[in-house]
Tab-separated table of N, CA and C in Angstrom:
chain	number	residue	atom	x	y	z
A	1111	MET	N	1.034	-1.092	0.170
A	1111	MET	CA	0.039	0.056	-0.024
A	1111	MET	C	0.944	0.973	0.020
A	1112	MET	N	0.432	2.086	-1.123
A	1112	MET	CA	1.437	3.275	-1.083
A	1112	MET	C	0.377	4.424	-0.395
A	1113	VAL	N	0.826	5.424	0.422
A	1113	VAL	CA	-0.019	6.132	1.210
A	1113	VAL	C	0.220	7.497	0.464
A	1114	SER	N	-0.776	8.124	0.110
A	1114	SER	CA	-0.619	9.537	-0.622
A	1114	SER	C	-0.196	10.713	0.446
A	1115	THR	N	0.400	11.919	-0.416
A	1115	THR	CA	0.865	13.056	0.028
A	1115	THR	C	-0.483	13.429	1.235
A	1116	LYS	N	-1.820	13.520	0.267
A	1116	LYS	CA	-2.588	13.663	1.250
A	1116	LYS	C	-3.016	12.875	2.595
A	1117	GLY	N	-3.010	11.521	2.335
A	1117	GLY	CA	-2.792	10.457	3.812
A	1117	GLY	C	-1.816	10.891	4.536
A	1118	ARG	N	-0.406	11.505	4.093
A	1118	ARG	CA	0.907	11.540	4.944
A	1118	ARG	C	0.397	13.177	5.903
A	1119	TYR	N	0.151	14.002	4.734
A	1119	TYR	CA	0.026	15.259	5.845
A	1119	TYR	C	-1.151	15.603	6.561
A	1120	ALA	N	-2.455	14.723	6.190
A	1120	ALA	CA	-3.285	14.515	7.367
A	1120	ALA	C	-2.920	13.923	8.456
A	1121	LEU	N	-2.171	12.878	8.449
A	1121	LEU	CA	-1.716	12.148	9.444
A	1121	LEU	C	-0.784	13.163	10.457
A	1122	ARG	N	0.204	13.758	10.006
A	1122	ARG	CA	1.026	14.748	10.682
A	1122	ARG	C	0.279	16.121	11.442
A	1123	ALA	N	-0.769	16.314	10.696
A	1123	ALA	CA	-1.611	17.440	10.887
A	1123	ALA	C	-2.284	17.215	12.083
A	1124	MET	N	-2.924	15.566	11.999
A	1124	MET	CA	-3.507	15.288	13.265
A	1124	MET	C	-2.585	14.944	14.351
A	1125	VAL	N	-1.618	14.244	14.375
A	1125	VAL	CA	-0.696	14.151	15.246
A	1125	VAL	C	-0.223	15.837	15.885
A	1126	ARG	N	0.066	16.829	15.320
A	1126	ARG	CA	0.299	17.854	15.682
A	1126	ARG	C	-0.772	18.346	16.526
A	1127	LEU	N	-1.933	17.957	16.138
A	1127	LEU	CA	-3.235	18.823	16.947
A	1127	LEU	C	-3.119	17.942	18.239
A	1128	ALA	N	-3.228	16.907	18.366
A	1128	ALA	CA	-3.303	15.791	19.535
A	1128	ALA	C	-2.222	16.011	20.613
A	1129	SER	N	-0.893	16.578	20.033
A	1129	SER	CA	-0.060	17.108	20.714
A	1129	SER	C	-0.300	18.172	21.698
A	1130	LEU	N	-1.596	19.302	21.129
A	1130	LEU	CA	-1.740	20.219	21.551
A	1130	LEU	C	-2.570	20.506	22.828
A	1131	GLY	N	-3.263	19.328	23.111
A	1131	GLY	CA	-4.159	19.116	23.937
A	1131	GLY	C	-5.741	19.226	23.613
A	1132	PRO	N	-6.683	19.070	24.262
A	1132	PRO	CA	-7.881	19.058	23.825
A	1132	PRO	C	-8.744	19.867	23.609
A	1133	GLU	N	-8.513	21.233	24.327
A	1133	GLU	CA	-9.181	22.409	24.138
A	1133	GLU	C	-8.520	23.410	23.100
A	1134	SER	N	-7.299	22.988	22.791
A	1134	SER	CA	-6.433	24.041	22.335
A	1134	SER	C	-6.647	24.318	20.915
A	1135	TYR	N	-6.930	25.112	20.349
A	1135	TYR	CA	-7.350	25.979	18.646
A	1135	TYR	C	-5.891	26.523	18.417
A	1136	ILE	N	-5.492	25.691	16.889
A	1136	ILE	CA	-4.290	26.176	16.640
A	1136	ILE	C	-4.658	26.426	14.798
A	1137	PRO	N	-4.449	27.657	14.667
A	1137	PRO	CA	-4.624	28.831	13.199
A	1137	PRO	C	-4.053	27.879	12.190
A	1138	LEU	N	-4.939	27.884	11.101
A	1138	LEU	CA	-4.415	26.803	9.729
A	1138	LEU	C	-3.051	27.320	9.350
A	1139	ARG	N	-2.848	28.633	9.363
A	1139	ARG	CA	-1.123	29.112	9.052
A	1139	ARG	C	-0.137	28.747	9.789
A	1140	ASP	N	-0.565	28.858	11.032
A	1140	ASP	CA	0.234	28.176	12.044
A	1140	ASP	C	0.769	26.623	11.920
A	1141	LEU	N	-0.470	25.800	12.023
A	1141	LEU	CA	-0.299	24.330	11.868
A	1141	LEU	C	0.652	24.252	10.530
A	1142	ALA	N	0.114	24.706	9.245
A	1142	ALA	CA	0.950	24.677	7.896
A	1142	ALA	C	2.617	24.890	8.419
A	1143	ASP	N	2.427	25.962	8.686
A	1143	ASP	CA	3.811	26.553	9.167
A	1143	ASP	C	4.924	25.490	9.898
A	1144	GLN	N	4.121	24.743	11.256
A	1144	GLN	CA	5.013	23.835	11.876
A	1144	GLN	C	4.795	22.726	11.253
A	1145	GLU	N	4.300	22.093	10.282
A	1145	GLU	CA	4.074	21.225	9.514
A	1145	GLU	C	4.848	20.973	8.176
A	1146	ASP	N	5.293	22.617	7.620
A	1146	ASP	CA	6.235	22.667	6.752
A	1146	ASP	C	5.220	22.037	5.447
A	1147	ILE	N	3.832	22.620	5.117
A	1147	ILE	CA	2.619	21.754	4.313
A	1147	ILE	C	1.876	23.368	3.743
A	1148	SER	N	1.924	23.396	2.359
A	1148	SER	CA	1.238	24.728	1.943
A	1148	SER	C	0.031	24.597	2.497
A	1149	GLU	N	-0.143	26.091	3.070
A	1149	GLU	CA	-1.624	26.340	3.679
A	1149	GLU	C	-2.854	26.010	2.840
A	1150	LYS	N	-2.778	26.394	1.400
A	1150	LYS	CA	-3.714	25.983	0.868
A	1150	LYS	C	-4.195	24.194	0.742
A	1151	TYR	N	-3.097	23.631	0.627
A	1151	TYR	CA	-3.053	22.187	0.565
A	1151	TYR	C	-3.691	21.649	1.544
A	1152	LEU	N	-3.224	22.037	2.986
A	1152	LEU	CA	-3.510	21.989	4.176
A	1152	LEU	C	-5.433	22.048	4.503
A	1153	GLU	N	-5.710	23.173	3.927
A	1153	GLU	CA	-6.818	23.938	4.041
A	1153	GLU	C	-7.800	22.720	3.450
A	1154	VAL	N	-7.607	22.171	2.461
A	1154	VAL	CA	-8.211	21.147	1.887
A	1154	VAL	C	-8.294	19.818	2.728
A	1155	ILE	N	-7.362	19.527	3.098
A	1155	ILE	CA	-6.994	18.175	3.730
A	1155	ILE	C	-7.954	18.435	4.967
A	1156	MET	N	-8.110	19.463	5.880
A	1156	MET	CA	-8.588	20.210	7.025
A	1156	MET	C	-10.059	20.149	6.882
A	1157	LYS	N	-10.652	20.503	5.534
A	1157	LYS	CA	-11.898	20.165	5.125
A	1157	LYS	C	-12.201	19.002	5.262
A	1158	THR	N	-11.724	18.251	4.940
A	1158	THR	CA	-11.913	16.925	4.988
A	1158	THR	C	-12.302	16.150	5.833
A	1159	LEU	N	-11.531	16.218	7.050
A	1159	LEU	CA	-11.106	15.991	8.222
A	1159	LEU	C	-12.505	16.623	9.166
A	1160	VAL	N	-12.721	17.900	9.093
A	1160	VAL	CA	-13.964	18.360	9.598
A	1160	VAL	C	-15.332	17.433	8.838
A	1161	LYS	N	-15.047	17.455	7.949
A	1161	LYS	CA	-16.576	17.119	7.377
A	1161	LYS	C	-16.593	15.304	7.758
A	1162	ALA	N	-15.522	14.674	8.060
A	1162	ALA	CA	-15.263	13.436	8.711
A	1162	ALA	C	-15.688	13.386	10.081
A	1163	GLY	N	-15.816	14.562	10.582
A	1163	GLY	CA	-15.925	14.078	11.929
A	1163	GLY	C	-14.970	14.214	13.055
A	1164	LEU	N	-13.824	14.251	12.511
A	1164	LEU	CA	-12.454	13.958	12.942
A	1164	LEU	C	-11.964	15.436	14.064
A	1165	VAL	N	-12.390	16.293	12.977
A	1165	VAL	CA	-11.819	17.701	13.752
A	1165	VAL	C	-12.652	18.811	13.624
A	1166	VAL	N	-12.729	19.640	14.505
A	1166	VAL	CA	-13.668	20.915	14.423
A	1166	VAL	C	-12.917	22.052	14.449
A	1167	GLY	N	-13.149	22.896	13.354
A	1167	GLY	CA	-13.021	24.372	13.120
A	1167	GLY	C	-13.566	25.096	13.791
A	1168	LEU	N	-12.618	26.683	14.071
A	1168	LEU	CA	-13.635	27.354	14.448
A	1168	LEU	C	-12.981	28.774	13.887
A	1169	ARG	N	-14.053	29.800	13.278
A	1169	ARG	CA	-13.196	31.012	12.838
A	1169	ARG	C	-13.500	32.010	13.858
A	1170	GLY	N	-12.847	32.698	13.339
A	1170	GLY	CA	-12.388	33.782	14.208
A	1170	GLY	C	-11.013	33.871	14.985
A	1171	LYS	N	-11.158	35.089	15.533
A	1171	LYS	CA	-10.197	35.551	16.884
A	1171	LYS	C	-10.250	34.094	17.305
A	1172	GLY	N	-8.827	33.776	17.695
A	1172	GLY	CA	-8.890	32.552	18.824
A	1172	GLY	C	-9.394	31.495	17.803
A	1173	GLY	N	-9.316	31.198	16.600
A	1173	GLY	CA	-9.871	30.294	15.804
A	1173	GLY	C	-8.887	29.261	15.406
A	1174	GLY	N	-9.255	28.155	15.083
A	1174	GLY	CA	-8.563	27.148	14.504
A	1174	GLY	C	-9.155	26.124	14.152
A	1175	TYR	N	-7.984	25.166	14.323
A	1175	TYR	CA	-8.993	23.646	14.746
A	1175	TYR	C	-8.253	22.811	15.888
A	1176	ARG	N	-8.987	21.557	16.066
A	1176	ARG	CA	-8.886	20.857	17.386
A	1176	ARG	C	-9.510	19.429	17.332
A	1177	LEU	N	-8.902	18.423	17.856
A	1177	LEU	CA	-9.744	17.202	17.253
A	1177	LEU	C	-10.981	17.004	17.819
A	1178	SER	N	-11.541	16.569	17.648
A	1178	SER	CA	-13.094	16.576	18.235
A	1178	SER	C	-13.430	15.436	19.099
A	1179	ARG	N	-12.618	14.629	19.305
A	1179	ARG	CA	-12.543	13.759	20.445
A	1179	ARG	C	-11.043	13.803	21.000
A	1180	PRO	N	-10.985	12.913	22.044
A	1180	PRO	CA	-9.960	12.430	22.637
A	1180	PRO	C	-8.480	11.567	21.732
A	1181	ALA	N	-7.594	12.242	21.777
A	1181	ALA	CA	-6.713	12.084	20.705
A	1181	ALA	C	-6.239	9.983	20.828
A	1182	GLY	N	-6.593	9.886	22.229
A	1182	GLY	CA	-6.510	8.281	22.275
A	1182	GLY	C	-7.745	7.643	21.778
A	1183	GLU	N	-8.507	8.062	21.187
A	1183	GLU	CA	-9.925	7.667	20.410
A	1183	GLU	C	-9.845	7.354	19.082
A	1184	ILE	N	-8.691	8.539	18.520
A	1184	ILE	CA	-8.601	8.231	17.120
A	1184	ILE	C	-7.284	7.664	16.469
A	1185	THR	N	-7.330	6.786	15.757
A	1185	THR	CA	-6.176	5.997	14.979
A	1185	THR	C	-6.038	6.277	14.273
A	1186	ALA	N	-4.602	5.893	13.849
A	1186	ALA	CA	-4.270	6.545	12.308
A	1186	ALA	C	-4.806	5.762	11.277
A	1187	ALA	N	-5.595	4.894	11.550
A	1187	ALA	CA	-6.568	4.084	10.549
A	1187	ALA	C	-7.196	4.889	10.592
A	1188	ASP	N	-8.233	5.796	11.165
A	1188	ASP	CA	-9.468	6.422	10.855
A	1188	ASP	C	-9.149	7.583	10.189
A	1189	VAL	N	-7.919	8.224	10.466
A	1189	VAL	CA	-7.152	9.205	9.309
A	1189	VAL	C	-7.044	8.724	8.212
A	1190	LEU	N	-6.150	7.636	7.798
A	1190	LEU	CA	-6.171	7.102	6.788
A	1190	LEU	C	-7.343	6.405	5.545
A	1191	ARG	N	-7.964	6.015	6.485
A	1191	ARG	CA	-9.186	5.523	5.547
A	1191	ARG	C	-10.013	6.794	5.108
A	1192	ILE	N	-10.010	7.728	5.922
A	1192	ILE	CA	-10.823	9.240	5.525
A	1192	ILE	C	-10.174	9.734	4.324
A	1193	MET	N	-8.711	9.836	3.918
A	1193	MET	CA	-8.021	10.366	3.001
A	1193	MET	C	-7.451	9.237	2.058
A	1194	GLU	N	-7.553	8.476	2.289
A	1194	GLU	CA	-6.914	7.290	1.296
A	1194	GLU	C	-8.343	6.475	0.985
A	1195	GLY	N	-9.794	6.451	1.777
A	1195	GLY	CA	-10.840	5.556	1.000
A	1195	GLY	C	-10.890	4.592	1.575
A	1196	SER	N	-9.595	3.512	1.580
A	1196	SER	CA	-9.338	2.146	1.926
A	1196	SER	C	-8.051	2.004	2.321
A	1197	LEU	N	-7.744	0.958	2.790
A	1197	LEU	CA	-6.325	0.204	3.109
A	1197	LEU	C	-6.040	-1.098	2.662
A	1198	ALA	N	-7.020	-1.045	1.573
A	1198	ALA	CA	-7.153	-2.195	1.156
A	1198	ALA	C	-5.888	-2.497	-0.119
A	1199	PRO	N	-4.851	-3.354	0.039
A	1199	PRO	CA	-3.835	-3.775	-1.172
A	1199	PRO	C	-3.967	-3.653	-2.203
A	1200	VAL	N	-5.329	-4.435	-2.431
A	1200	VAL	CA	-5.798	-5.020	-3.715
A	1200	VAL	C	-7.081	-4.776	-4.077
A	1201	ILE	N	-7.708	-4.372	-5.217
A	1201	ILE	CA	-9.033	-3.701	-5.266
A	1201	ILE	C	-10.137	-4.741	-4.750
A	1202	CYS	N	-9.827	-5.980	-5.210
A	1202	CYS	CA	-10.874	-6.823	-4.544
A	1202	CYS	C	-11.200	-7.197	-3.447
A	1203	LEU	N	-10.435	-6.725	-2.672
A	1203	LEU	CA	-10.490	-6.429	-0.845
A	1203	LEU	C	-11.035	-5.613	-0.106
A	1204	SER	N	-11.285	-4.297	-1.423
A	1204	SER	CA	-11.735	-2.760	-0.868
A	1204	SER	C	-13.402	-2.903	-0.545
A	1205	PRO	N	-13.979	-2.399	0.199
A	1205	PRO	CA	-15.194	-2.590	0.489
A	1205	PRO	C	-15.931	-2.261	-0.284
A	1206	ASP	N	-15.901	-1.451	-1.758
A	1206	ASP	CA	-16.890	-1.286	-2.390
A	1206	ASP	C	-16.874	-2.255	-3.541
A	1207	ALA	N	-16.044	-3.221	-3.184
A	1207	ALA	CA	-15.513	-3.961	-4.485
A	1207	ALA	C	-16.608	-4.991	-5.299
A	1208	SER	N	-16.981	-4.894	-6.397
A	1208	SER	CA	-17.623	-6.179	-6.780
A	1208	SER	C	-16.729	-7.616	-6.573
A	1209	ARG	N	-17.583	-8.300	-6.527
A	1209	ARG	CA	-16.904	-9.955	-6.097
A	1209	ARG	C	-16.421	-10.415	-7.339
A	1210	CYS	N	-15.116	-10.571	-7.015
A	1210	CYS	CA	-14.024	-11.089	-8.170
A	1210	CYS	C	-14.329	-12.486	-8.431
A	1211	LEU	N	-14.724	-12.705	-9.688
A	1211	LEU	CA	-15.033	-14.175	-10.388
A	1211	LEU	C	-13.900	-15.241	-10.137
A	1212	ARG	N	-12.623	-14.906	-9.816
A	1212	ARG	CA	-11.760	-15.519	-9.660
A	1212	ARG	C	-11.321	-16.049	-8.376
A	1213	GLN	N	-12.233	-15.262	-7.195
A	1213	GLN	CA	-11.791	-15.562	-5.988
A	1213	GLN	C	-11.908	-16.868	-5.562
A	1214	GLU	N	-12.653	-17.704	-6.131
A	1214	GLU	CA	-12.673	-19.389	-5.618
A	1214	GLU	C	-11.294	-20.084	-5.711
A	1215	GLU	N	-10.504	-19.657	-7.355
A	1215	GLU	CA	-9.466	-20.503	-7.788
A	1215	GLU	C	-8.156	-19.565	-7.531
A	1216	CYS	N	-8.405	-18.033	-6.593
A	1216	CYS	CA	-7.459	-17.268	-6.576
A	1216	CYS	C	-6.159	-18.034	-5.760
A	1217	PRO	N	-4.862	-17.991	-6.296
A	1217	PRO	CA	-4.056	-18.660	-5.407
A	1217	PRO	C	-3.167	-17.921	-4.259
A	1218	VAL	N	-3.387	-16.140	-4.547
A	1218	VAL	CA	-2.534	-14.864	-3.622
A	1218	VAL	C	-3.716	-14.633	-3.109
A	1219	LEU	N	-5.188	-15.040	-2.923
A	1219	LEU	CA	-5.804	-14.266	-2.133
A	1219	LEU	C	-5.765	-14.348	-0.520
A	1220	SER	N	-5.527	-15.586	-0.243
A	1220	SER	CA	-5.015	-15.336	1.217
A	1220	SER	C	-3.736	-14.673	1.763
A	1221	MET	N	-2.976	-14.901	0.786
A	1221	MET	CA	-1.955	-13.841	0.906
A	1221	MET	C	-2.390	-12.271	1.125
A	1222	TRP	N	-2.644	-11.749	0.372
A	1222	TRP	CA	-3.671	-10.413	0.912
A	1222	TRP	C	-4.448	-10.039	1.733
A	1223	LYS	N	-5.488	-11.053	1.889
A	1223	LYS	CA	-6.167	-10.992	2.820
A	1223	LYS	C	-5.023	-10.777	4.398
A	1224	GLU	N	-4.198	-12.046	4.627
A	1224	GLU	CA	-3.618	-11.640	5.893
A	1224	GLU	C	-2.745	-10.282	5.618
A	1225	TYR	N	-2.170	-9.568	4.391
A	1225	TYR	CA	-1.506	-8.683	4.420
A	1225	TYR	C	-2.349	-7.458	4.831
A	1226	HIS	N	-3.651	-7.490	4.483
A	1226	HIS	CA	-4.853	-6.602	4.622
A	1226	HIS	C	-5.096	-6.570	5.992
A	1227	TRP	N	-5.066	-7.963	6.799
A	1227	TRP	CA	-5.406	-7.796	8.029
A	1227	TRP	C	-4.101	-7.323	8.814
A	1228	LEU	N	-2.850	-7.648	8.639
A	1228	LEU	CA	-1.910	-6.873	9.417
A	1228	LEU	C	-1.917	-5.473	9.324
A	1229	THR	N	-2.096	-4.810	8.152
A	1229	THR	CA	-2.252	-3.794	7.760
A	1229	THR	C	-3.019	-3.120	9.022
A	1230	GLU	N	-4.254	-3.035	8.798
A	1230	GLU	CA	-5.540	-2.901	9.338
A	1230	GLU	C	-4.943	-2.763	10.617
A	1231	HIS	N	-4.677	-3.845	11.200
A	1231	HIS	CA	-4.615	-4.420	13.029
A	1231	HIS	C	-3.026	-3.119	13.288
A	1232	PHE	N	-2.313	-3.141	12.510
A	1232	PHE	CA	-1.277	-2.096	12.865
A	1232	PHE	C	-1.775	-0.559	13.159
A	1233	PHE	N	-2.435	-0.063	11.973
A	1233	PHE	CA	-2.572	1.150	11.700
A	1233	PHE	C	-3.764	1.562	12.808
A	1234	GLU	N	-4.729	0.754	13.263
A	1234	GLU	CA	-5.459	0.714	14.329
A	1234	GLU	C	-5.298	0.547	15.639
A	1235	GLY	N	-3.577	0.567	16.034
A	1235	GLY	CA	-3.260	0.231	16.817
A	1235	GLY	C	-2.403	1.281	17.241
A	1236	LYS	N	-2.302	2.267	16.256
A	1236	LYS	CA	-1.504	3.350	16.479
A	1236	LYS	C	-2.441	4.432	16.670
A	1237	SER	N	-2.594	5.018	17.957
A	1237	SER	CA	-3.730	6.142	18.230
A	1237	SER	C	-2.710	7.478	18.027
A	1238	LEU	N	-3.574	8.420	17.741
A	1238	LEU	CA	-2.959	9.630	18.069
A	1238	LEU	C	-2.220	9.993	19.237
A	1239	GLN	N	-2.511	9.540	20.309
A	1239	GLN	CA	-1.619	10.198	21.395
A	1239	GLN	C	-0.464	9.449	21.461
A	1240	GLN	N	-0.575	8.299	20.946
A	1240	GLN	CA	0.731	7.359	21.454
A	1240	GLN	C	1.514	8.150	20.338
A	1241	LEU	N	1.070	8.332	19.372
A	1241	LEU	CA	1.671	9.270	17.890
A	1241	LEU	C	2.591	10.141	18.430
A	1242	ALA	N	1.697	10.925	19.279
A	1242	ALA	CA	2.239	12.444	19.958
A	1242	ALA	C	3.096	12.591	21.090
A	1243	GLU	N	3.302	11.423	21.718
A	1243	GLU	CA	4.259	11.530	22.763
A	1243	GLU	C	5.058	11.898	22.441
A	1244	PRO	N	6.185	11.361	21.395
A	1244	PRO	CA	7.332	12.062	21.531
A	1244	PRO	C	7.246	13.882	21.342
A	1245	MET	N	6.300	14.389	20.741
A	1245	MET	CA	6.298	15.747	20.487
A	1245	MET	C	5.895	16.493	21.905
A	1246	LYS	N	5.461	15.446	22.795
A	1246	LYS	CA	5.452	16.239	24.144
A	1246	LYS	C	6.479	16.493	24.833
A	1247	LYS	N	7.385	15.633	24.706
A	1247	LYS	CA	8.772	15.517	25.337
A	1247	LYS	C	9.883	16.566	25.008
A	1248	VAL	N	9.744	17.430	23.811
A	1248	VAL	CA	10.561	18.182	22.807
A	1248	VAL	C	10.239	19.532	23.680
């Protein structure tokens, strides 16, 4: 699985938000500067995360973005699924795929299923809180 720039940047931004605390809003410009991401590109990413319910946006003075729930309740898998659509390594395992006609005789399907299971569990096991811990020590 190749994670897109959008997925990587979204994850970095979410970890940054997790490092700030639950009630702290960070302006888009500051978040973009801290993560060295184009403000315009980050704005698109943040709108997607707001729409998905992972982030809350507040306009005006003192506004910006913050996580919608505790960092320990949001996983890397949650973020990547929103930005990438699926963590499936092959099309036949994606949630919206039609049934493969070769499924019964495919010699590598079990391997893809195992890889998918490992990937899902790996990213599900990484909370934003865990990922933000090293940032809090700096």
